[in-house]
Tab-separated table of C-alpha atoms in Angstrom:
chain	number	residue	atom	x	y	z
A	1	UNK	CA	55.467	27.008	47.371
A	2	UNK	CA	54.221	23.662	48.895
A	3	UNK	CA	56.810	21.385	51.095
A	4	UNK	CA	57.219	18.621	49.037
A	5	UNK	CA	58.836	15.789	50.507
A	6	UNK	CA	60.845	14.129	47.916
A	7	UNK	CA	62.668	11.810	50.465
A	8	UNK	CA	61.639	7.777	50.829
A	9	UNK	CA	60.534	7.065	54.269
A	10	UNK	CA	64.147	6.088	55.611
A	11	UNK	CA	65.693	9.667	53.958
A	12	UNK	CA	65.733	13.002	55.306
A	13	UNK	CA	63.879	15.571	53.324
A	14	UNK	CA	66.649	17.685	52.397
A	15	UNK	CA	69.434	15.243	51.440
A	16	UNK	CA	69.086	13.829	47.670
A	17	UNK	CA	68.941	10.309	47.210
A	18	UNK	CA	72.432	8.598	47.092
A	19	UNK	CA	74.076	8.253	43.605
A	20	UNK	CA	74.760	4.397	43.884
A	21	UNK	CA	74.784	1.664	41.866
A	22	UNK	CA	73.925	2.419	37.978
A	23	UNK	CA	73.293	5.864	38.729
A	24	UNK	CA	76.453	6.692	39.656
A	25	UNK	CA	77.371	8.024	36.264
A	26	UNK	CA	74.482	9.846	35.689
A	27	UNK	CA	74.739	13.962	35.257
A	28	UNK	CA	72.343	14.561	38.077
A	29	UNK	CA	74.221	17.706	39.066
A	30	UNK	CA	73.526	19.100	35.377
A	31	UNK	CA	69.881	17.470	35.017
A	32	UNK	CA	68.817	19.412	38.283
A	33	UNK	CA	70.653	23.002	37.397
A	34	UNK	CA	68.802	22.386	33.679
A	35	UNK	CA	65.080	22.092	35.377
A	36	UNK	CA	65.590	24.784	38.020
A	37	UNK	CA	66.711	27.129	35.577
A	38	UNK	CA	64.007	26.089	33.119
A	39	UNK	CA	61.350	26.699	35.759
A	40	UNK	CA	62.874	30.650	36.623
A	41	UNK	CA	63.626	31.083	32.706
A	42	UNK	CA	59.858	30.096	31.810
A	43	UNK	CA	58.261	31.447	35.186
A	44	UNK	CA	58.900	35.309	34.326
A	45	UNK	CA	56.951	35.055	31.104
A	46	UNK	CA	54.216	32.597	32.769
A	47	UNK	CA	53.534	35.372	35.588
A	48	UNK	CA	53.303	37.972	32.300
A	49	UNK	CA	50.907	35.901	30.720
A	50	UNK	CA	48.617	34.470	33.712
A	51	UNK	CA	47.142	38.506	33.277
A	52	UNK	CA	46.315	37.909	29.992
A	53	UNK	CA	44.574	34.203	30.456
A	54	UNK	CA	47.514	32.937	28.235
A	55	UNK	CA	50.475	30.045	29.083
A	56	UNK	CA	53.319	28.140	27.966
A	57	UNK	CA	51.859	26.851	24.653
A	58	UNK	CA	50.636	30.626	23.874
A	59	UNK	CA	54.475	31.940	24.519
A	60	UNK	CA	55.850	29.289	22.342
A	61	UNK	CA	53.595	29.815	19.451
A	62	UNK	CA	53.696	33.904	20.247
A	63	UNK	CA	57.499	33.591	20.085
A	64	UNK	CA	57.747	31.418	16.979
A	65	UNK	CA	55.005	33.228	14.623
A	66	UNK	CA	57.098	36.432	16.061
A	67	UNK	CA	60.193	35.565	14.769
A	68	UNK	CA	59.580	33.593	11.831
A	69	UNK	CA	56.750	35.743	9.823
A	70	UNK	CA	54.727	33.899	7.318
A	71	UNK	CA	55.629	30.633	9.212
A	72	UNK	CA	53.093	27.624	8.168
A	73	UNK	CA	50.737	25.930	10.574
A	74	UNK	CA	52.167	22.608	9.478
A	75	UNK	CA	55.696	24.084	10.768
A	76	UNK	CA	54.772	25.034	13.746
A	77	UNK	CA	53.472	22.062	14.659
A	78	UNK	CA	56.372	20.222	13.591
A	79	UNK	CA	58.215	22.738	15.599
A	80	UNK	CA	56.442	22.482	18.641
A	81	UNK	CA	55.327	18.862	18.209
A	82	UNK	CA	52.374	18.795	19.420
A	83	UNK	CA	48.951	17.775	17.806
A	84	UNK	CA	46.838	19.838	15.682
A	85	UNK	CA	44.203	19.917	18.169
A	86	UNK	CA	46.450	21.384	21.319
A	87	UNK	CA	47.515	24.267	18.579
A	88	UNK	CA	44.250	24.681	17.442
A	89	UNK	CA	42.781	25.753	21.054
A	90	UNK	CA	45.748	28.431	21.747
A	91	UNK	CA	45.842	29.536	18.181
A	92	UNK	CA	42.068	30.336	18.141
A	93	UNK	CA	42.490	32.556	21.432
A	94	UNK	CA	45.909	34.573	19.619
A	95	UNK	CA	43.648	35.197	16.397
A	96	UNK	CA	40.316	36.021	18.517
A	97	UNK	CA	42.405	37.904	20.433
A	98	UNK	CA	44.521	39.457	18.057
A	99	UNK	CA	47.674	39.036	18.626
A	100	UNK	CA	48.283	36.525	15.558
A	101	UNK	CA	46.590	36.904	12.113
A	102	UNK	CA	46.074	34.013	9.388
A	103	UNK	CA	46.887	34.017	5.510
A	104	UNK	CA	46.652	32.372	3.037
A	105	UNK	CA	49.707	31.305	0.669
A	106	UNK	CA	50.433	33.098	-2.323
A	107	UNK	CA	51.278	29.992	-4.303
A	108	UNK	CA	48.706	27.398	-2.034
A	109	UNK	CA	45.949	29.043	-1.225
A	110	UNK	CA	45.339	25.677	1.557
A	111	UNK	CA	48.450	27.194	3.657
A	112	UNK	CA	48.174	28.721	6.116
A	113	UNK	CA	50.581	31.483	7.243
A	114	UNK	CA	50.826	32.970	10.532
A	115	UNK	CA	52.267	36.628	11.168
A	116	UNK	CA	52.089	38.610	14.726
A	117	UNK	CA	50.189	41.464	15.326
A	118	UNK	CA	51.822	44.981	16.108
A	119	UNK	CA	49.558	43.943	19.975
A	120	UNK	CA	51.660	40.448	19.729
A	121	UNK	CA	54.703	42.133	18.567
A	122	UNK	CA	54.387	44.137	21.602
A	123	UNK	CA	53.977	41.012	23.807
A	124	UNK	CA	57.056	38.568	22.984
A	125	UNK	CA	59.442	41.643	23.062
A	126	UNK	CA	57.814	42.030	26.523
A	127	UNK	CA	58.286	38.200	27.296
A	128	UNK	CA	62.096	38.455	25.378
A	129	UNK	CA	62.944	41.184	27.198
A	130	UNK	CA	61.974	39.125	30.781
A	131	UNK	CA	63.921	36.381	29.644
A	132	UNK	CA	67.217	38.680	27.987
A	133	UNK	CA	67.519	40.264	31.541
A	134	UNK	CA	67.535	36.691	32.987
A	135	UNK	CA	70.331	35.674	30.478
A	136	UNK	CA	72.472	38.719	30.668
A	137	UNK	CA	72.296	38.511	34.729
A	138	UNK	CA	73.417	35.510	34.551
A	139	UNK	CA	76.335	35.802	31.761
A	140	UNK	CA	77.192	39.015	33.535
A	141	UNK	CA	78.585	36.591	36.062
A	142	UNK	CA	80.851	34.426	33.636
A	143	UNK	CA	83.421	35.363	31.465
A	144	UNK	CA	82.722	36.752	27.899
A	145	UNK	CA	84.194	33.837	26.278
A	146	UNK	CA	81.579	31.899	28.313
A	147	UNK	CA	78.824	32.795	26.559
A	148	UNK	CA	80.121	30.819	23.213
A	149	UNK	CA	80.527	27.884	25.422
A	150	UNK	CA	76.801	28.214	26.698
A	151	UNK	CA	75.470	28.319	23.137
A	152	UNK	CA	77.540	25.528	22.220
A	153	UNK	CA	76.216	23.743	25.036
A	154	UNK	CA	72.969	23.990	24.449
A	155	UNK	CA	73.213	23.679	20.309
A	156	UNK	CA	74.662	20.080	21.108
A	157	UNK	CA	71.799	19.195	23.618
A	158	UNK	CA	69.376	19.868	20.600
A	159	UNK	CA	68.795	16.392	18.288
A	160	UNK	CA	70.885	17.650	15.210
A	161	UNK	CA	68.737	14.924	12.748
A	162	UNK	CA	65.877	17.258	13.895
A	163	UNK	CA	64.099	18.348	10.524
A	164	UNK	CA	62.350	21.419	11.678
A	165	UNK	CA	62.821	23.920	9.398
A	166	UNK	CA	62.985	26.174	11.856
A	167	UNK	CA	65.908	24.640	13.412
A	168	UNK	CA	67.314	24.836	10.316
A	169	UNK	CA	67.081	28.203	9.979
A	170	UNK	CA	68.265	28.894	13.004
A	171	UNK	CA	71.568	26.579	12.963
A	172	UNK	CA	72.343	28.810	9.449
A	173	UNK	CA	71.840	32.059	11.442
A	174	UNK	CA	74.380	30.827	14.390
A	175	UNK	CA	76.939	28.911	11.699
A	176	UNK	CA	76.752	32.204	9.449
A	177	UNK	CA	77.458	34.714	12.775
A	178	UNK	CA	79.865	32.729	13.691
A	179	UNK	CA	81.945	32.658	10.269
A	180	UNK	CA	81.711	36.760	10.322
């Protein structure tokens, strides 16, 4: 990894910057802790998929199209949010490559529906199963009840007047597990 020197010119490398002033009340302890553990959460998969010429936005729409068969282009890019032409570049390489296929809609024959491949199947649960092992080392170190709190957490840091559908299904998966 490169030294980066994040320090101004009259701070030491290796102390942070001073919370003064307005900052003071800002959450930098939980900001930082929520990037570092982005970067090792994502960076399994990313060294997975570097073999296969794939990244980030290939995971994302892998993982989506995985667990949400039959889900609609127009959804996923709702769900991703990103433009039509980013998601057409890395969904041409899944189909070419075939780890996604394309239908058409029963009832709209201008929808397209996206389903994984048995060979894409085989690649999130590879990518999951990074990522699980990452998660369970780290509950493994908290409580059980502190795994509730961690989902709760990280429910409430998603916009709730989000209207992916997706979303939406998965807040009525979590609100029905959690009423059984």
């Amino acid at each position: 990894m490169p030294d980066i020197n994040f320090a101004t010119s009259s701070q030491d490398a290796t102390e942070p910057r001073p919370a003064a002033g307005d900052g003071a009340n800002l959450r930098w302890d939980i900001i930082e802790l929520l990037f570092f553990a982005y970067r090792d959460f994502v960076g399994d998969p990313d060294q997975e998929l570097e073999a296969f010429g794939f990244g980030r936005a290939h995971h994302r729409v892998m993982h989506f199209v995985y667990r949400y068969p039959g889900l609609k282009v127009a959804d996923l890019l709702d769900v991703l949010r990103i433009t039509k032409q980013s998601l057409g570049r890395v969904l041409k390489q899944l189909l070419d490559e075939g780890y996604i296929v394309q239908k058409t809609g029963d009832n709209d024959r201008r929808q397209r529906l996206l389903y994984a491949t048995p060979k894409g199947e085989a690649l999130v649960q590879k990518l999951a199963g990074l990522q699980t092992t990452r998660i369970t080392k780290a509950l493994a170190e908290m409580g059980p009840q502190d795994a509730e709190t961690v989902k709760r957490f990280l429910r409430a840091m998603i916009d709730r007047d989000d209207p992916d559908k997706v979303l939406e299904t998965i807040f009525a998966s979590v609100n029905q597990t959690t009423k059984e």
